Amino acid sequence: MHEVLVIGGGPAGLTAAMFCRMRKMSVLVLDAGRLGGQLVSLYGDKPVHDWPGYAHIIAGDLAQHLIDHAREIGVEMTGNRKVLDMKPLEGGGFELATHDPTTSTDHAYSAQTVIVAIGGGAFEPRKLKVAGEETLDESALTYRLVDKARVPGKRVVVIGGGDSGLESAQTAHQAGAKVTLVQALDRFTGMETNIDQVNQMEIPRHFNSRVKALEVEDGVLRAVIIQTKGAPEPVGLECDYLVVNIGAAVNLDAIKRWGIATEGNQITVNPHMHTSLEGVFACGDIATFDGKYKLLLTASGEGCVAAQSAYVYVRKPQRVTMGELYT
């Protein structure tokens, strides 16, 4: 039995695991997919500008730095372990049932305490739900950040005016694509730096517009049909590659089955990252509290707090010091 089991191998989970190891605790990280979390699964090629010490670093590279650091100090980590169930043990602690989709095998793990750091949770990208969408494959449609290798010389339409959509538009433009942005609102909703960069690139945009249909001929995407508020007729945007970045539908059914209180699509925690279930902590994007601010940096900071709380819960020190972290 490990002292701490961390569910999720993104920045919050890896940071929590590292700080547990600095306390000389036995810790295991399980991730449903690749270690690195959303940094690799969603944003592998995305430049990161808000991680102190790096004016510019690719998300996938940052994830690898975190993984390497954790491995160097003795954190045990395993990918392709989707947690299906978690049950309390009679003598204390928890047993977790997991499944490896790559080998179709099941595995069980136990730990005295659990830190949940699963990012946005189990989610599916939101789809347009329009005619023609289901006929397209990944060569013409993606719901993730744009793959820059696919778009040079292509006509790319990006749906979504948040940070993901703006970043996809920038990446496609820089890769040599002809880009058009479509946003349902009357303004972009991303960070000011992303909005400024899109404006500097003079990327055409359609505000107050929604996709009505996709024009597909013999399985080939030809155009995106949009309707702009107040316009008499829909218009067609010529398109070879469609990027849909309009958020995700989150599924927290498993979390709720475990008896953990949630608010919206997040787990409620106190300032020490305690959940409503004793012995279980949460941190990163999956956790919420008053004043919550979602950034890579704050997710890692919450990981530190969760690790400290797990240490106190398991070891029950008479006095908490920082000395163990640096010996």
GROMACS .gro file of C-alpha atoms in nm:
model
  327
    1MET     CA    1   0.000   0.000   0.000
    2HIS     CA    2   0.130   0.344  -0.095
    3GLU     CA    3   0.093   0.634   0.143
    4VAL     CA    4  -0.038   0.859  -0.135
    5LEU     CA    5  -0.200   0.781  -0.469
    6VAL     CA    6  -0.239   1.070  -0.712
    7ILE     CA    7  -0.504   1.039  -0.984
    8GLY     CA    8  -0.385   1.252  -1.275
    9GLY     CA    9  -0.042   1.312  -1.422
   10GLY     CA   10  -0.071   1.677  -1.521
   11PRO     CA   11   0.104   1.977  -1.359
   12ALA     CA   12  -0.109   1.968  -1.041
   13GLY     CA   13  -0.077   1.593  -0.992
   14LEU     CA   14   0.293   1.577  -1.069
   15THR     CA   15   0.367   1.870  -0.838
   16ALA     CA   16   0.165   1.708  -0.558
   17ALA     CA   17   0.355   1.383  -0.610
   18MET     CA   18   0.693   1.557  -0.606
   19PHE     CA   19   0.620   1.737  -0.281
   20CYS     CA   20   0.501   1.410  -0.125
   21ARG     CA   21   0.831   1.250  -0.226
   22MET     CA   22   1.020   1.543  -0.076
   23ARG     CA   23   0.848   1.441   0.248
   24LYS     CA   24   0.988   1.089   0.188
   25MET     CA   25   0.639   0.949   0.137
   26SER     CA   26   0.565   0.657  -0.094
   27VAL     CA   27   0.359   0.794  -0.382
   28LEU     CA   28   0.210   0.659  -0.703
   29VAL     CA   29   0.069   0.863  -0.993
   30LEU     CA   30  -0.193   0.709  -1.221
   31ASP     CA   31  -0.308   0.874  -1.543
   32ALA     CA   32  -0.587   0.756  -1.771
   33GLY     CA   33  -0.378   0.836  -2.077
   34ARG     CA   34  -0.029   0.973  -2.128
   35LEU     CA   35   0.159   1.123  -1.837
   36GLY     CA   36   0.163   1.500  -1.867
   37GLY     CA   37  -0.211   1.556  -1.861
   38GLN     CA   38  -0.366   1.816  -2.087
   39LEU     CA   39  -0.022   1.959  -2.161
   40VAL     CA   40   0.030   1.660  -2.391
   41SER     CA   41  -0.323   1.535  -2.464
   42LEU     CA   42  -0.466   1.870  -2.575
   43TYR     CA   43  -0.190   2.128  -2.601
   44GLY     CA   44   0.127   1.942  -2.696
   45ASP     CA   45   0.245   2.199  -2.954
   46LYS     CA   46   0.107   2.505  -2.776
   47PRO     CA   47   0.357   2.770  -2.663
   48VAL     CA   48   0.332   2.843  -2.290
   49HIS     CA   49   0.412   3.199  -2.184
   50ASP     CA   50   0.293   3.207  -1.821
   51TRP     CA   51   0.530   2.959  -1.655
   52PRO     CA   52   0.792   3.152  -1.452
   53GLY     CA   53   1.146   3.104  -1.576
   54TYR     CA   54   1.042   3.042  -1.936
   55ALA     CA   55   0.944   3.331  -2.162
   56HIS     CA   56   0.847   3.066  -2.416
   57ILE     CA   57   0.823   2.688  -2.378
   58ILE     CA   58   0.621   2.429  -2.569
   59ALA     CA   59   0.355   2.261  -2.352
   60GLY     CA   60   0.477   1.911  -2.432
   61ASP     CA   61   0.833   2.004  -2.336
   62LEU     CA   62   0.716   2.152  -2.005
   63ALA     CA   63   0.526   1.832  -1.933
   64GLN     CA   64   0.839   1.628  -2.000
   65HIS     CA   65   1.043   1.847  -1.761
   66LEU     CA   66   0.786   1.782  -1.487
   67ILE     CA   67   0.782   1.408  -1.557
   68ASP     CA   68   1.162   1.387  -1.558
   69HIS     CA   69   1.184   1.581  -1.231
   70ALA     CA   70   0.927   1.358  -1.063
   71ARG     CA   71   1.099   1.041  -1.186
   72GLU     CA   72   1.440   1.166  -1.070
   73ILE     CA   73   1.323   1.201  -0.709
   74GLY     CA   74   1.153   0.863  -0.701
   75VAL     CA   75   0.790   0.921  -0.790
   76GLU     CA   76   0.628   0.606  -0.929
   77MET     CA   77   0.417   0.683  -1.235
   78THR     CA   78   0.197   0.476  -1.463
   79GLY     CA   79  -0.003   0.587  -1.767
   80ASN     CA   80  -0.301   0.415  -1.929
   81ARG     CA   81  -0.469   0.351  -1.594
   82LYS     CA   82  -0.827   0.474  -1.599
   83VAL     CA   83  -0.969   0.474  -1.247
   84LEU     CA   84  -1.309   0.306  -1.254
   85ASP     CA   85  -1.391   0.288  -0.885
   86MET     CA   86  -1.260   0.386  -0.543
   87LYS     CA   87  -1.370   0.219  -0.219
   88PRO     CA   88  -1.268   0.281   0.144
   89LEU     CA   89  -1.089  -0.007   0.317
   90GLU     CA   90  -1.196  -0.132   0.661
   91GLY     CA   91  -0.861  -0.063   0.821
   92GLY     CA   92  -0.830   0.279   0.660
   93GLY     CA   93  -0.719   0.395   0.321
   94PHE     CA   94  -0.868   0.327  -0.020
   95GLU     CA   95  -0.866   0.064  -0.292
   96LEU     CA   96  -0.884   0.179  -0.653
   97ALA     CA   97  -0.993  -0.034  -0.947
   98THR     CA   98  -0.837   0.067  -1.279
   99HIS     CA   99  -0.844  -0.044  -1.642
  100ASP     CA  100  -0.570  -0.033  -1.906
  101PRO     CA  101  -0.741   0.025  -2.245
  102THR     CA  102  -0.423  -0.060  -2.435
  103THR     CA  103  -0.408  -0.416  -2.300
  104SER     CA  104  -0.770  -0.463  -2.184
  105THR     CA  105  -0.643  -0.557  -1.838
  106ASP     CA  106  -0.763  -0.453  -1.493
  107HIS     CA  107  -0.539  -0.349  -1.204
  108ALA     CA  108  -0.603  -0.270  -0.837
  109TYR     CA  109  -0.408  -0.027  -0.619
  110SER     CA  110  -0.436   0.080  -0.257
  111ALA     CA  111  -0.322   0.387  -0.067
  112GLN     CA  112  -0.371   0.556   0.267
  113THR     CA  113  -0.483   0.877   0.101
  114VAL     CA  114  -0.580   0.994  -0.248
  115ILE     CA  115  -0.519   1.321  -0.431
  116VAL     CA  116  -0.752   1.383  -0.726
  117ALA     CA  117  -0.585   1.595  -0.994
  118ILE     CA  118  -0.767   1.500  -1.312
  119GLY     CA  119  -0.772   1.840  -1.480
  120GLY     CA  120  -1.105   1.900  -1.648
  121GLY     CA  121  -1.218   1.549  -1.560
  122ALA     CA  122  -1.346   1.287  -1.799
  123PHE     CA  123  -1.463   1.500  -2.088
  124GLU     CA  124  -1.572   1.493  -2.448
  125PRO     CA  125  -1.514   1.794  -2.674
  126ARG     CA  126  -1.838   1.975  -2.757
  127LYS     CA  127  -1.948   1.915  -3.114
  128LEU     CA  128  -2.134   2.142  -3.354
  129LYS     CA  129  -2.418   1.891  -3.402
  130VAL     CA  130  -2.477   1.996  -3.762
  131ALA     CA  131  -2.524   1.813  -4.089
  132GLY     CA  132  -2.203   1.669  -4.233
  133GLU     CA  133  -2.004   1.672  -3.909
  134GLU     CA  134  -2.015   1.298  -3.843
  135THR     CA  135  -1.895   1.214  -4.194
  136LEU     CA  136  -1.554   1.382  -4.150
  137ASP     CA  137  -1.239   1.220  -4.014
  138GLU     CA  138  -0.935   1.376  -3.847
  139SER     CA  139  -0.785   1.471  -4.183
  140ALA     CA  140  -1.051   1.743  -4.214
  141LEU     CA  141  -1.181   1.806  -3.860
  142THR     CA  142  -1.036   1.836  -3.512
  143TYR     CA  143  -1.180   1.930  -3.174
  144ARG     CA  144  -0.837   1.989  -3.023
  145LEU     CA  145  -0.579   2.259  -3.082
  146VAL     CA  146  -0.483   2.268  -3.447
  147ASP     CA  147  -0.213   2.029  -3.569
  148LYS     CA  148   0.026   2.262  -3.749
  149ALA     CA  149   0.160   1.979  -3.963
  150ARG     CA  150  -0.180   1.938  -4.131
  151VAL     CA  151  -0.256   2.295  -4.232
  152PRO     CA  152   0.016   2.461  -4.447
  153GLY     CA  153  -0.149   2.604  -4.758
  154LYS     CA  154  -0.498   2.503  -4.647
  155ARG     CA  155  -0.812   2.707  -4.588
  156VAL     CA  156  -0.873   2.668  -4.216
  157VAL     CA  157  -1.189   2.774  -4.033
  158VAL     CA  158  -1.162   2.793  -3.653
  159ILE     CA  159  -1.485   2.784  -3.451
  160GLY     CA  160  -1.450   2.944  -3.107
  161GLY     CA  161  -1.324   3.275  -2.973
  162GLY     CA  162  -1.180   3.165  -2.639
  163ASP     CA  163  -0.812   3.101  -2.575
  164SER     CA  164  -0.811   2.762  -2.748
  165GLY     CA  165  -0.970   2.900  -3.063
  166LEU     CA  166  -0.743   3.203  -3.069
  167GLU     CA  167  -0.434   2.988  -3.018
  168SER     CA  168  -0.543   2.749  -3.294
  169ALA     CA  169  -0.592   3.044  -3.527
  170GLN     CA  170  -0.245   3.179  -3.450
  171THR     CA  171  -0.080   2.839  -3.495
  172ALA     CA  172  -0.253   2.777  -3.828
  173HIS     CA  173  -0.171   3.127  -3.953
  174GLN     CA  174   0.196   3.089  -3.859
  175ALA     CA  175   0.204   2.750  -4.034
  176GLY     CA  176   0.098   2.910  -4.362
  177ALA     CA  177  -0.276   2.846  -4.363
  178LYS     CA  178  -0.546   3.088  -4.473
  179VAL     CA  179  -0.743   3.125  -4.150
  180THR     CA  180  -1.094   3.247  -4.069
  181LEU     CA  181  -1.236   3.273  -3.715
  182VAL     CA  182  -1.602   3.222  -3.628
  183GLN     CA  183  -1.729   3.333  -3.285
  184ALA     CA  184  -2.083   3.298  -3.151
  185LEU     CA  185  -2.051   3.608  -2.930
  186ASP     CA  186  -1.991   3.970  -3.028
  187ARG     CA  187  -1.635   3.961  -2.894
  188PHE     CA  188  -1.346   3.728  -2.822
  189THR     CA  189  -1.333   3.584  -2.469
  190GLY     CA  190  -0.967   3.483  -2.447
  191MET     CA  191  -0.681   3.655  -2.268
  192GLU     CA  192  -0.582   3.998  -2.393
  193THR     CA  193  -0.244   3.879  -2.520
  194ASN     CA  194  -0.410   3.618  -2.743
  195ILE     CA  195  -0.662   3.872  -2.872
  196ASP     CA  196  -0.384   4.120  -2.950
  197GLN     CA  197  -0.184   3.859  -3.142
  198VAL     CA  198  -0.485   3.758  -3.352
  199ASN     CA  199  -0.557   4.124  -3.424
  200GLN     CA  200  -0.197   4.182  -3.530
  201MET     CA  201  -0.222   3.891  -3.774
  202GLU     CA  202  -0.534   4.052  -3.922
  203ILE     CA  203  -0.714   3.718  -3.927
  204PRO     CA  204  -1.066   3.756  -4.071
  205ARG     CA  205  -1.338   3.695  -3.815
  206HIS     CA  206  -1.717   3.658  -3.803
  207PHE     CA  207  -1.878   3.759  -3.473
  208ASN     CA  208  -2.235   3.676  -3.367
  209SER     CA  209  -2.216   3.377  -3.601
  210ARG     CA  210  -2.305   3.011  -3.568
  211VAL     CA  211  -2.240   2.711  -3.789
  212LYS     CA  212  -2.557   2.589  -3.962
  213ALA     CA  213  -2.412   2.305  -4.171
  214LEU     CA  214  -2.100   2.165  -4.333
  215GLU     CA  215  -2.080   2.125  -4.707
  216VAL     CA  216  -1.928   1.783  -4.771
  217GLU     CA  217  -1.892   1.618  -5.112
  218ASP     CA  218  -1.788   1.252  -5.134
  219GLY     CA  219  -1.643   1.272  -4.785
  220VAL     CA  220  -1.442   1.587  -4.862
  221LEU     CA  221  -1.507   1.909  -4.669
  222ARG     CA  222  -1.576   2.199  -4.904
  223ALA     CA  223  -1.730   2.476  -4.694
  224VAL     CA  224  -1.864   2.581  -4.355
  225ILE     CA  225  -2.209   2.739  -4.369
  226ILE     CA  226  -2.258   3.009  -4.105
  227GLN     CA  227  -2.548   3.230  -4.007
  228THR     CA  228  -2.462   3.573  -3.869
  229LYS     CA  229  -2.712   3.745  -3.641
  230GLY     CA  230  -2.904   4.006  -3.840
  231ALA     CA  231  -2.788   3.878  -4.179
  232PRO     CA  232  -3.066   3.784  -4.424
  233GLU     CA  233  -2.901   3.463  -4.549
  234PRO     CA  234  -2.633   3.214  -4.440
  235VAL     CA  235  -2.294   3.237  -4.609
  236GLY     CA  236  -2.043   2.969  -4.700
  237LEU     CA  237  -1.677   2.985  -4.595
  238GLU     CA  238  -1.450   2.777  -4.818
  239CYS     CA  239  -1.271   2.528  -4.595
  240ASP     CA  240  -1.029   2.235  -4.621
  241TYR     CA  241  -0.973   2.186  -4.247
  242LEU     CA  242  -1.211   2.268  -3.962
  243VAL     CA  243  -1.106   2.334  -3.603
  244VAL     CA  244  -1.382   2.327  -3.340
  245ASN     CA  245  -1.271   2.474  -3.005
  246ILE     CA  246  -1.598   2.540  -2.821
  247GLY     CA  247  -1.530   2.372  -2.490
  248ALA     CA  248  -1.600   2.028  -2.352
  249ALA     CA  249  -1.879   1.839  -2.180
  250VAL     CA  250  -1.747   1.708  -1.848
  251ASN     CA  251  -1.857   1.382  -1.684
  252LEU     CA  252  -1.809   1.360  -1.307
  253ASP     CA  253  -2.037   1.061  -1.249
  254ALA     CA  254  -1.756   0.850  -1.100
  255ILE     CA  255  -1.653   1.128  -0.861
  256LYS     CA  256  -2.012   1.164  -0.740
  257ARG     CA  257  -2.044   0.787  -0.691
  258TRP     CA  258  -1.748   0.804  -0.455
  259GLY     CA  259  -1.945   1.044  -0.235
  260ILE     CA  260  -1.736   1.352  -0.312
  261ALA     CA  261  -1.925   1.682  -0.318
  262THR     CA  262  -1.914   1.878  -0.643
  263GLU     CA  263  -2.018   2.220  -0.766
  264GLY     CA  264  -2.092   2.238  -1.135
  265ASN     CA  265  -1.816   2.043  -1.306
  266GLN     CA  266  -1.564   2.068  -1.022
  267ILE     CA  267  -1.489   1.917  -0.682
  268THR     CA  268  -1.541   2.154  -0.390
  269VAL     CA  269  -1.242   2.188  -0.158
  270ASN     CA  270  -1.144   2.399   0.141
  271PRO     CA  271  -0.825   2.610   0.152
  272HIS     CA  272  -0.625   2.298   0.241
  273MET     CA  273  -0.757   2.108  -0.065
  274HIS     CA  274  -0.970   1.877   0.154
  275THR     CA  275  -1.275   1.735  -0.026
  276SER     CA  276  -1.595   1.632   0.150
  277LEU     CA  277  -1.458   1.276   0.178
  278GLU     CA  278  -1.205   1.231   0.458
  279GLY     CA  279  -0.865   1.128   0.330
  280VAL     CA  280  -0.927   1.251  -0.024
  281PHE     CA  281  -0.786   1.579  -0.153
  282ALA     CA  282  -0.822   1.756  -0.488
  283CYS     CA  283  -0.618   2.016  -0.674
  284GLY     CA  284  -0.580   2.180  -1.013
  285ASP     CA  285  -0.858   2.247  -1.261
  286ILE     CA  286  -1.087   1.983  -1.110
  287ALA     CA  287  -1.097   2.165  -0.773
  288THR     CA  288  -1.296   2.477  -0.692
  289PHE     CA  289  -1.306   2.723  -0.402
  290ASP     CA  290  -1.375   3.092  -0.346
  291GLY     CA  291  -1.128   3.300  -0.544
  292LYS     CA  292  -1.028   3.013  -0.774
  293TYR     CA  293  -0.804   3.120  -1.065
  294LYS     CA  294  -0.723   2.863  -1.333
  295LEU     CA  295  -0.364   2.871  -1.452
  296LEU     CA  296  -0.085   2.616  -1.486
  297LEU     CA  297   0.100   2.793  -1.209
  298THR     CA  298  -0.190   2.800  -0.965
  299ALA     CA  299  -0.267   2.434  -1.040
  300SER     CA  300   0.087   2.344  -0.936
  301GLY     CA  301   0.055   2.562  -0.627
  302GLU     CA  302  -0.259   2.377  -0.528
  303GLY     CA  303  -0.066   2.053  -0.579
  304CYS     CA  304   0.183   2.170  -0.315
  305VAL     CA  305  -0.100   2.242  -0.071
  306ALA     CA  306  -0.265   1.904  -0.137
  307ALA     CA  307   0.066   1.728  -0.077
  308GLN     CA  308   0.113   1.908   0.253
  309SER     CA  309  -0.239   1.813   0.361
  310ALA     CA  310  -0.183   1.451   0.262
  311TYR     CA  311   0.141   1.447   0.462
  312VAL     CA  312  -0.034   1.580   0.772
  313TYR     CA  313  -0.323   1.334   0.725
  314VAL     CA  314  -0.100   1.027   0.691
  315ARG     CA  315   0.198   1.104   0.913
  316LYS     CA  316   0.017   1.313   1.176
  317PRO     CA  317   0.331   1.504   1.279
  318GLN     CA  318   0.326   1.680   1.614
  319ARG     CA  319   0.480   1.978   1.444
  320VAL     CA  320   0.486   2.051   1.072
  321THR     CA  321   0.821   2.182   0.949
  322MET     CA  322   0.968   2.239   0.605
  323GLY     CA  323   1.299   2.072   0.686
  324GLU     CA  324   1.213   1.738   0.527
  325LEU     CA  325   1.172   1.908   0.190
  326TYR     CA  326   1.537   1.999   0.168
  327THR     CA  327   1.719   1.699   0.315
   0.00000   0.00000   0.00000
